[in-house]
XYZ file of C-alpha atoms in Angstrom:
661
model
C -0.228 -0.115 -0.640
C 2.745 3.167 1.045
C 4.155 2.076 -2.581
C 1.981 4.818 -3.412
C 3.936 7.274 -1.250
C 6.796 7.215 -3.533
C 4.397 7.672 -7.054
C 3.817 11.180 -8.575
C 0.521 10.406 -9.161
C -1.162 9.627 -5.774
C 1.657 11.611 -2.970
C 1.101 14.832 -4.219
C -2.625 14.943 -3.364
C -1.614 12.606 -0.292
C 0.493 15.494 0.436
C -2.072 18.469 -0.990
C -5.052 16.554 1.151
C -2.674 15.942 4.440
C -1.556 19.653 4.463
C -5.253 21.496 3.946
C -7.174 18.972 6.524
C -3.968 19.963 8.705
C -4.115 23.673 8.166
C -8.409 23.105 8.866
C -7.903 21.710 12.079
C -5.406 23.986 13.553
C -7.417 27.313 12.612
C -10.193 25.340 14.450
C -9.236 24.733 17.082
C -7.711 27.753 17.445
C -10.082 29.420 17.282
C -12.288 27.138 19.688
C -9.698 27.585 22.331
C -9.406 31.691 21.737
C -13.225 32.387 21.843
C -13.458 30.245 25.177
C -10.563 31.793 26.708
C -12.130 35.114 26.066
C -15.643 34.115 25.950
C -16.482 31.851 28.618
C -19.717 30.068 29.794
C -22.634 29.277 27.814
C -22.282 32.200 25.491
C -18.288 31.282 24.099
C -19.861 27.261 24.244
C -22.983 28.050 21.476
C -20.137 29.968 19.714
C -17.687 27.143 19.110
C -20.901 25.707 18.083
C -21.841 27.725 15.228
C -18.200 28.103 14.227
C -18.580 24.320 13.357
C -21.460 24.849 11.657
C -20.076 27.843 9.263
C -17.233 25.480 8.388
C -20.002 22.671 7.303
C -22.806 24.726 5.526
C -20.401 25.209 2.619
C -20.889 21.441 1.747
C -23.863 22.169 1.429
C -24.610 24.680 -0.681
C -21.199 24.109 -3.490
C -20.121 20.609 -3.791
C -21.959 20.981 -6.860
C -20.736 23.490 -8.167
C -17.176 21.932 -6.999
C -18.474 18.421 -8.621
C -19.213 20.921 -12.046
C -15.394 22.214 -12.085
C -13.573 19.482 -11.677
C -15.064 17.293 -14.469
C -14.825 20.347 -16.707
C -11.603 21.165 -16.261
C -7.777 19.385 -15.830
C -8.412 18.468 -12.028
C -4.737 19.628 -11.214
C -5.603 23.147 -12.004
C -8.094 23.546 -10.268
C -6.668 21.989 -7.174
C -3.932 24.627 -8.195
C -5.649 27.583 -7.935
C -7.636 26.027 -4.634
C -5.200 26.048 -2.491
C -3.696 29.443 -3.679
C -6.862 30.855 -2.252
C -5.945 28.828 0.560
C -2.875 31.012 1.180
C -4.840 34.025 1.174
C -7.012 32.193 3.392
C -4.397 31.683 6.002
C -2.901 35.365 5.418
C -6.610 36.495 6.774
C -6.777 33.829 9.604
C -3.048 35.125 10.846
C -3.899 38.373 10.343
C -6.932 37.713 13.211
C -4.684 36.258 15.630
C -2.318 39.007 15.276
C -5.806 41.255 16.626
C -6.994 38.649 18.569
C -10.366 38.754 16.459
C -12.797 36.185 16.897
C -14.880 37.980 13.570
C -11.874 37.675 11.170
C -11.046 34.114 12.085
C -14.158 32.842 11.678
C -14.062 34.501 8.297
C -11.347 33.133 7.744
C -13.066 29.885 8.717
C -15.994 29.951 6.110
C -13.172 29.941 3.573
C -11.375 27.180 4.685
C -15.194 25.455 4.433
C -15.523 27.119 1.564
C -11.811 25.547 -0.235
C -12.960 22.371 1.295
C -16.348 22.243 0.031
C -15.334 22.717 -3.328
C -12.092 20.034 -3.042
C -13.534 16.890 -2.243
C -15.226 15.788 -5.242
C -12.047 17.197 -6.863
C -9.797 14.817 -4.449
C -11.843 12.204 -4.334
C -13.309 12.573 -8.117
C -9.175 12.103 -9.442
C -8.241 9.137 -7.302
C -9.917 6.900 -10.659
C -7.484 8.701 -13.453
C -4.606 8.343 -12.232
C -5.515 4.806 -10.038
C -6.151 1.473 -11.341
C -9.281 0.239 -10.296
C -8.225 -2.945 -8.402
C -5.626 -0.125 -5.837
C -8.556 2.496 -5.448
C -8.985 0.727 -2.434
C -5.467 0.993 -0.980
C -5.651 5.279 -2.537
C -8.753 5.421 -0.661
C -7.081 3.519 2.537
C -4.151 6.334 2.443
C -6.387 9.533 2.242
C -8.540 8.636 4.553
C -6.105 7.166 7.209
C -3.787 10.145 6.377
C -7.058 12.928 6.609
C -7.306 11.669 9.798
C -4.177 11.803 11.522
C -3.572 15.170 10.233
C -6.777 16.474 12.144
C -5.546 15.311 15.227
C -2.009 16.433 14.640
C -4.120 19.982 13.427
C -5.954 19.642 17.175
C -3.230 19.192 19.021
C -0.989 21.784 17.598
C -4.394 23.921 17.671
C -3.834 23.445 21.742
C 0.040 23.522 21.837
C -0.481 26.836 20.244
C -2.869 29.109 22.808
C -0.926 27.756 25.205
C -0.531 30.471 27.793
C -3.048 32.639 25.159
C -1.307 31.935 22.267
C 1.771 33.072 20.474
C 1.226 35.075 17.331
C 4.462 34.593 15.337
C 3.869 30.338 16.277
C 1.024 30.474 14.711
C 1.801 32.532 12.229
C 4.252 30.594 10.695
C 2.020 27.583 11.377
C -0.714 28.514 8.889
C 1.002 30.262 6.386
C 3.986 27.209 6.326
C 1.425 24.959 5.922
C -0.404 26.803 3.119
C 2.571 27.106 1.176
C 3.554 23.451 1.508
C -0.095 22.950 0.268
C 0.308 25.248 -2.879
C 3.594 23.357 -3.438
C 2.534 19.852 -2.933
C -0.677 20.930 -5.636
C 1.861 21.814 -8.089
C 2.620 18.167 -8.971
C -0.478 17.232 -9.177
C -0.669 15.383 -12.368
C -2.817 16.552 -15.321
C -6.497 14.318 -16.164
C -7.077 16.421 -18.779
C -11.237 17.575 -18.818
C -13.689 15.097 -18.466
C -16.884 17.138 -19.240
C -15.418 19.950 -21.516
C -18.742 20.917 -23.038
C -20.728 20.640 -19.354
C -22.571 24.290 -18.759
C -21.829 25.514 -15.338
C -24.817 26.038 -13.026
C -23.376 29.071 -10.914
C -27.272 29.324 -8.959
C -25.615 27.385 -5.691
C -29.453 25.923 -4.995
C -29.943 24.453 -7.801
C -27.032 22.777 -8.802
C -26.843 20.918 -5.339
C -30.444 20.017 -6.001
C -29.449 18.938 -9.790
C -27.051 16.575 -8.390
C -28.524 15.252 -6.017
C -31.558 13.985 -8.561
C -28.531 12.764 -10.401
C -27.702 10.715 -7.394
C -31.074 9.520 -6.755
C -31.727 7.803 -10.250
C -28.714 5.273 -10.028
C -29.725 3.274 -6.794
C -26.920 1.576 -6.943
C -24.512 5.008 -6.217
C -27.645 6.537 -4.321
C -27.679 3.628 -1.167
C -23.512 3.904 -1.426
C -23.816 7.458 -0.765
C -26.263 6.894 1.678
C -23.763 4.494 3.315
C -21.036 6.033 3.770
C -23.034 9.410 4.706
C -24.070 7.085 7.828
C -20.258 5.948 8.463
C -19.985 10.137 8.648
C -22.702 10.566 10.842
C -21.251 8.312 13.357
C -18.027 9.863 13.578
C -19.041 13.240 13.958
C -21.510 11.993 16.703
C -18.664 10.074 18.795
C -16.619 12.635 18.273
C -18.262 15.194 19.228
C -19.868 13.272 22.505
C -15.854 12.482 23.279
C -15.068 16.295 25.368
C -17.778 15.774 27.952
C -17.479 11.775 28.407
C -14.063 12.932 29.142
C -14.275 15.863 31.336
C -17.779 15.498 32.396
C -18.463 11.590 32.944
C -14.455 11.119 33.499
C -13.292 13.629 35.362
C -10.541 14.117 32.684
C -8.284 17.082 31.296
C -8.183 18.204 27.267
C -4.990 16.364 26.947
C -6.769 12.841 27.443
C -9.220 14.087 24.762
C -6.892 14.442 22.670
C -5.048 11.044 23.975
C -8.485 9.419 23.098
C -8.230 11.207 19.755
C -4.988 9.038 18.978
C -6.232 5.962 19.435
C -9.517 7.341 17.557
C -7.358 8.387 14.442
C -4.660 5.706 14.648
C -7.498 3.424 14.594
C -8.980 4.212 11.841
C -5.917 4.064 9.762
C -5.322 0.050 10.747
C -9.185 -0.019 9.618
C -8.550 1.524 6.448
C -5.746 -0.898 5.851
C -7.672 -3.835 6.622
C -10.632 -2.954 4.756
C -8.242 -1.923 1.336
C -6.551 -5.253 1.927
C -9.845 -6.815 1.900
C -11.454 -5.633 -1.253
C -7.975 -5.279 -3.052
C -8.716 -6.735 -7.085
C -11.988 -5.541 -6.955
C -15.059 -3.573 -5.365
C -16.082 -6.275 -1.879
C -18.497 -4.350 0.261
C -19.568 -6.805 2.278
C -17.105 -5.933 4.985
C -19.532 -2.963 5.130
C -22.514 -4.446 6.908
C -20.627 -6.622 8.446
C -18.037 -3.708 9.943
C -21.251 -1.979 10.445
C -22.771 -4.626 13.022
C -19.717 -4.402 14.686
C -19.703 -0.258 14.886
C -23.217 -1.201 16.775
C -21.553 -3.530 19.869
C -18.992 -1.638 20.093
C -20.726 1.025 20.813
C -23.178 -0.348 22.290
C -20.514 -1.972 25.398
C -19.564 1.860 25.288
C -22.592 2.570 26.453
C -22.995 0.078 29.129
C -19.548 1.290 30.363
C -20.560 4.779 30.659
C -23.464 3.857 32.102
C -21.559 1.646 34.840
C -19.423 4.406 35.713
C -20.212 7.422 38.746
C -19.306 11.315 38.328
C -15.775 11.193 39.199
C -13.207 14.645 40.492
C -11.312 15.971 38.009
C -7.798 13.586 37.205
C -4.606 15.295 36.595
C -1.966 13.527 34.488
C -2.450 10.745 32.361
C -1.064 8.574 34.184
C -3.083 8.414 36.432
C -6.114 8.722 34.316
C -5.777 5.505 33.019
C -4.531 4.115 35.869
C -8.317 2.609 36.144
C -10.215 0.246 33.636
C -13.096 2.088 32.918
C -10.034 4.622 31.190
C -8.702 1.567 28.969
C -12.127 0.277 28.584
C -13.363 3.042 26.645
C -10.600 3.857 25.126
C -10.915 -0.118 23.462
C -14.067 0.658 22.574
C -13.271 3.621 20.899
C -10.363 1.609 18.393
C -12.863 -1.581 18.327
C -15.127 1.083 16.909
C -13.126 3.887 14.557
C -11.312 0.034 13.108
C -14.917 -1.125 12.294
C -15.275 2.554 10.854
C -12.356 2.296 8.972
C -13.230 -1.378 7.603
C -16.892 -0.002 6.654
C -15.797 3.190 4.487
C -12.498 1.711 2.379
C -15.027 -0.184 0.152
C -17.956 1.949 0.159
C -16.010 5.243 -0.840
C -14.277 2.808 -3.217
C -17.434 1.434 -4.980
C -19.134 5.179 -5.742
C -15.649 6.086 -7.740
C -15.383 3.011 -9.500
C -19.769 2.782 -10.540
C -19.992 7.249 -11.491
C -18.791 7.481 -15.295
C -16.027 9.060 -15.775
C -17.739 12.038 -17.497
C -20.059 12.815 -14.011
C -17.117 11.176 -11.360
C -16.852 14.077 -9.617
C -20.470 15.757 -9.383
C -21.246 12.699 -8.233
C -18.102 12.599 -5.309
C -19.980 16.096 -4.908
C -23.706 14.834 -4.523
C -22.673 12.316 -1.788
C -20.069 15.416 0.051
C -23.900 16.796 0.433
C -25.346 13.939 1.848
C -22.702 12.633 4.434
C -22.501 16.880 5.847
C -26.789 16.763 5.878
C -26.037 13.590 7.552
C -23.519 15.404 9.949
C -25.178 17.997 11.117
C -29.070 16.125 10.715
C -27.232 13.173 13.097
C -25.409 16.476 15.536
C -29.010 18.420 15.867
C -30.819 14.866 16.942
C -28.308 14.768 19.178
C -27.948 17.278 20.786
C -32.143 17.765 20.807
C -32.205 14.380 22.372
C -29.802 15.514 25.025
C -31.853 19.031 25.792
C -34.826 16.410 26.200
C -33.021 14.621 29.234
C -30.557 12.048 27.662
C -28.050 10.884 28.795
C -24.628 9.746 27.371
C -24.896 6.392 28.089
C -28.540 6.456 26.112
C -27.254 8.339 23.198
C -23.891 5.662 22.922
C -27.091 2.556 23.132
C -28.619 4.718 20.472
C -25.885 4.870 17.839
C -25.329 1.525 18.223
C -29.132 0.490 17.781
C -29.040 2.949 14.769
C -25.819 1.005 13.567
C -27.133 -3.007 13.986
C -30.289 -1.675 11.745
C -28.508 0.121 9.534
C -26.247 -3.527 9.321
C -29.812 -5.223 8.410
C -30.620 -2.408 5.946
C -27.371 -2.427 4.351
C -27.032 -6.400 4.043
C -30.623 -6.361 2.372
C -29.359 -3.802 -0.594
C -25.836 -4.594 -0.396
C -25.359 -3.818 -5.037
C -22.590 -6.226 -4.772
C -22.822 -10.077 -4.463
C -22.360 -11.779 -1.243
C -21.395 -14.689 -2.409
C -18.412 -13.378 -5.164
C -17.645 -10.865 -1.698
C -16.886 -13.454 0.657
C -14.880 -15.748 -1.584
C -13.200 -12.886 -2.587
C -12.521 -12.235 1.042
C -11.874 -15.333 2.302
C -8.555 -15.881 -1.517
C -7.919 -12.621 -0.184
C -6.827 -13.205 3.409
C -5.808 -16.627 3.002
C -3.733 -17.165 -0.108
C -2.528 -12.839 -0.381
C -4.148 -13.079 -3.894
C -3.513 -9.755 -6.084
C -5.337 -9.592 -9.200
C -3.872 -7.021 -11.715
C -5.071 -5.548 -14.770
C -8.967 -5.802 -14.165
C -10.082 -2.577 -16.551
C -9.091 -5.241 -19.127
C -12.471 -7.092 -18.618
C -14.450 -3.762 -18.803
C -12.740 -3.236 -22.215
C -14.111 -6.314 -23.316
C -17.573 -4.707 -23.764
C -20.399 -6.465 -21.671
C -19.911 -9.613 -22.489
C -16.652 -11.575 -23.518
C -15.131 -14.565 -23.140
C -13.491 -15.171 -19.845
C -10.887 -17.548 -20.933
C -7.602 -18.827 -17.546
C -5.624 -21.415 -17.816
C -5.925 -24.687 -15.147
C -4.323 -25.370 -11.631
C -6.055 -26.164 -9.342
C -10.116 -27.217 -8.382
C -10.183 -23.421 -6.829
C -9.761 -21.706 -10.015
C -13.771 -21.647 -11.052
C -14.096 -20.025 -7.182
C -11.299 -17.241 -8.332
C -13.035 -16.266 -11.912
C -16.153 -15.777 -9.694
C -15.057 -13.675 -7.058
C -13.330 -11.728 -9.940
C -16.148 -11.009 -11.999
C -19.271 -7.731 -10.866
C -21.803 -9.675 -12.847
C -22.980 -13.578 -12.655
C -21.163 -15.410 -15.360
C -22.193 -18.279 -17.093
C -19.483 -21.268 -16.370
C -18.550 -23.798 -19.143
C -17.443 -26.824 -17.194
C -16.406 -30.859 -18.768
C -19.962 -32.912 -18.819
C -17.975 -35.326 -17.576
C -16.293 -33.744 -13.672
C -20.551 -31.628 -13.680
C -21.411 -35.361 -13.065
C -19.038 -35.567 -10.437
C -20.821 -35.465 -5.922
C -18.349 -32.443 -5.006
C -18.895 -30.833 -8.407
C -22.979 -30.446 -8.037
C -23.198 -27.890 -4.788
C -21.256 -25.369 -6.840
C -22.946 -25.825 -9.803
C -26.489 -25.272 -7.735
C -24.999 -22.068 -6.940
C -23.610 -20.761 -10.578
C -24.865 -20.714 -14.068
C -23.200 -23.879 -15.258
C -23.705 -25.450 -18.600
C -22.279 -28.641 -19.379
C -19.135 -28.466 -22.341
C -20.108 -31.786 -24.335
C -17.830 -32.186 -27.505
C -20.005 -35.009 -28.828
C -22.966 -32.543 -28.729
C -23.686 -30.042 -31.010
C -26.321 -28.816 -29.227
C -25.114 -27.636 -25.642
C -22.020 -25.974 -28.052
C -24.739 -24.143 -29.408
C -26.658 -22.912 -25.494
C -22.740 -21.987 -24.592
C -22.613 -20.213 -27.858
C -26.112 -17.776 -27.242
C -25.658 -17.831 -23.772
C -22.733 -15.413 -24.720
C -24.471 -13.454 -27.987
C -27.998 -13.377 -25.804
C -24.864 -10.657 -23.439
C -23.377 -13.358 -21.046
C -19.918 -13.564 -19.855
C -18.608 -16.549 -20.617
C -16.114 -18.396 -17.770
C -14.204 -20.817 -19.747
C -11.197 -23.695 -18.935
C -9.885 -24.285 -22.477
C -7.324 -26.928 -21.074
C -10.702 -28.874 -20.189
C -8.711 -29.951 -16.921
C -5.967 -29.451 -14.502
C -2.788 -29.606 -15.717
C -0.285 -32.101 -14.415
C 2.568 -30.940 -16.261
C 2.460 -27.205 -14.173
C 2.395 -25.479 -17.988
C -0.253 -25.752 -20.413
C -2.414 -28.529 -21.252
C -3.991 -29.398 -24.575
C -6.839 -26.843 -25.760
C -10.157 -28.683 -26.483
C -11.423 -27.475 -30.297
C -14.958 -27.236 -28.818
C -13.893 -24.286 -26.398
C -11.777 -23.248 -29.797
C -15.387 -23.085 -31.507
C -17.006 -21.372 -28.755
C -14.877 -18.374 -28.788
C -14.594 -18.633 -32.410
C -18.207 -18.551 -32.715
C -19.239 -16.140 -30.039
C -18.065 -13.749 -32.016
C -16.559 -11.596 -29.079
C -13.549 -11.390 -27.160
C -11.217 -13.676 -24.991
C -9.965 -12.117 -22.246
C -7.163 -14.616 -21.491
C -6.166 -14.429 -17.271
C -3.352 -16.335 -16.486
C -3.615 -18.105 -12.541
C -0.261 -18.300 -10.613
C 0.155 -19.916 -7.160
C -2.904 -22.130 -7.211
C -0.812 -24.914 -8.224
C 1.083 -25.151 -5.196
C -2.118 -25.921 -3.143
C -2.996 -29.172 -1.994
C -6.357 -28.668 -4.493
C -3.716 -29.710 -7.416
C -2.687 -32.445 -9.687
C 0.667 -31.930 -9.022
C 2.826 -33.814 -6.897
C 5.449 -33.112 -4.674
C 8.499 -33.318 -7.373
C 6.651 -30.896 -9.786
C 6.127 -27.724 -6.563
C 6.057 -27.396 -3.428
C 3.491 -27.530 -1.293
C 2.147 -25.146 0.264
C -1.573 -24.462 2.313
C -1.650 -21.281 1.716
C 0.842 -19.656 -1.289
C 1.069 -16.579 -2.905
C -1.607 -15.989 -5.720
C -1.578 -13.313 -8.343
C -3.345 -13.568 -11.243
C -3.248 -11.507 -14.623
C -5.930 -10.028 -16.893
C -5.051 -9.667 -20.392
C -5.181 -7.223 -23.083
C -8.965 -8.656 -24.738
C -8.224 -10.202 -28.653
C -10.304 -11.192 -31.260
C -9.981 -14.393 -32.280
C -9.862 -14.946 -35.917
C -10.303 -18.340 -38.211
C -10.145 -18.438 -42.220
C -14.517 -18.049 -42.548
C -13.505 -20.420 -46.157
C -13.404 -23.416 -43.289
C -15.357 -25.332 -42.535
C -16.495 -28.381 -40.742
C -14.292 -30.315 -38.502
C -11.055 -28.155 -40.033
C -13.491 -24.991 -38.751
C -13.063 -26.819 -35.169
C -9.397 -27.664 -35.477
C -8.690 -24.433 -36.357
C -10.742 -22.943 -33.836
C -9.073 -24.664 -31.505
C -5.250 -24.069 -32.307
C -5.935 -20.142 -33.034
C -7.340 -20.483 -28.675
C -4.370 -22.146 -27.489
C -2.186 -19.498 -29.193
C -4.403 -17.043 -26.946
C -3.247 -19.000 -24.219
C 0.472 -19.435 -25.059
C 0.929 -16.314 -25.772
C -0.307 -15.274 -22.529
C 2.002 -17.586 -20.694
C 4.430 -16.184 -22.588
C 3.622 -12.402 -21.987
C 3.296 -13.208 -17.820
C 6.657 -14.662 -17.260
C 9.883 -13.420 -17.994
C 11.987 -15.391 -20.462
C 13.345 -13.737 -23.107
C 11.701 -13.406 -27.042
C 15.086 -13.928 -29.105
C 15.664 -17.474 -26.562
C 12.749 -18.264 -26.935
C 12.573 -18.139 -30.869
C 15.395 -19.780 -30.226
C 14.088 -22.920 -29.191
C 11.604 -23.003 -30.683
C 13.604 -23.378 -33.738
C 16.027 -25.510 -32.459
C 12.934 -28.031 -31.691
C 11.666 -27.927 -34.784
C 14.518 -29.240 -36.753
C 14.622 -31.744 -34.169
C 11.200 -33.138 -34.291
C 10.936 -31.999 -31.234
C 6.680 -30.798 -30.374
C 7.052 -30.019 -26.183
C 9.813 -27.897 -24.681
C 10.340 -26.779 -21.174
C 11.682 -23.236 -20.291
C 12.658 -21.964 -16.843
C 11.416 -18.036 -15.684
C 14.652 -16.784 -14.571
C 13.214 -14.367 -11.585
C 10.493 -17.225 -10.535
C 11.417 -20.219 -11.788
C 8.618 -21.314 -12.159
C 8.647 -24.423 -15.936
C 7.142 -23.214 -18.932
C 5.772 -25.847 -21.398
C 4.330 -25.433 -25.120
C 3.115 -28.060 -27.544
C 3.850 -27.261 -30.655
C 2.470 -26.873 -33.518
C 4.263 -28.896 -36.352
């Protein structure tokens, strides 16, 4: 995951977002401490609430415009201009701090909110422009983890800057240095070009937001995932807003304890994001969403139970004294568990929005989701505030949050846009075999229906193929294998059709399925390899590929041949329970056969053409030098040898090739 942080296509965006989030929270928390320092009592607390609302308000009215700007213009250029304005906002904040002017600081905070609202659709909309689909969860995990870390550091820096009433010089240096770093980083964000150059901007803030929400509503899949992400932000905002009164009023802790709990929360979010990225690497996997939401609910309920059992505590001074009790550690564990589950939840959820949104509308879709997020956060905070005013205790509020999470988990599972079985298989393969899939975008390049042709190395290959695809494919399965008892349960869970070379009608059914819009998963060899290399390709499989008239997507599986589920013996391969599995999806190809050939000759030519595609796939995904390969082939032909074996100089894997001589 961290390799992305060293690449120009991602690192500048990450740093720009990190420094920007740091500066937002540095200013916001400095302002909060200044307000409380100058205006003690209820008036100061209400002004703190108003300041928070002022920062959030631009997300309601400007996310739509931000999405339109990011879609119409080059996102890198828009980022640089926004960060230049942020430098101006930082200068205004510096002036406000020197004069200890709360109105000027609130105006600067509003400007930061405006910039954040306009930058939000861009920062998430640009990721699919520079990252492959299988890298989106990694990119989102790094952005989410980095943002929460920046929030924590900005909060702590604001507290340090206000020690002793605040040092204007320290504040000024901090604000301006962070703004300069943010602006400098934005200059290295790679260009993206315009996604929708003909888009007409709508500067009516309310109608543009309304129209974006309507667009989001029309796509049920995007709307539901948008609501799912908003549930996460609502729960997170509520829990973080309840943390200061929990520590100070109920547990008797100091402000430093709040920072310690914030650190636990931020680090745990980063851990959860990393786990979510790992589980969903390679494809969009949403099964972790309802499962992690259940755990968010359980941790919230446990936190409610612990808070309810706490007696009002006297003020405790010092971190060591505070954490000398089990209750302090119990609360920390509950916060960590809730945050880890939240990180697992949000990474695949937001990655799905990025992947499913059309490129020409992506930034606007994300802008609409940001509006939903803000609405849920403000609405949730309003409801919680009303309940507290009505006499609800902190324990009752945490219990309510837990109940909402559990009900949300039921709803998410009921409307889950992805197939739970495929998601489960994908997670298992990723967790135990560390499966890495590259080239997933090539499946989309093949069109809505294609033939996915895989080499056959183990009994796990079919499950892997099912987990890779976003829609249910048709499986072509050898008719004799289909009769075996241990295969029949799999057939009930999938759309499988027998492939019988002796029955032309069965072949015709498979061809019709592909021509009707279904993708077909086929193992051209028809049986597991017993050599470690490519076996003979059946002519029937080639005929289906040729007659269907769709593109063939070659897929190479490496690693499963070393498991107990293969047919290779210990002399051929070193057996392991859980070897690392690598899957490479190559560019789709057209399979062409001489149209003048008929009958058996055409069938044989189709088989030979498919064999050539699969053979080329093995060659392209190995490290064997082409000139060496060609020389060995020529020598084999001279000596009348029909089979050669080459060793990959990097992996040591053996590649067998049957020569058609």
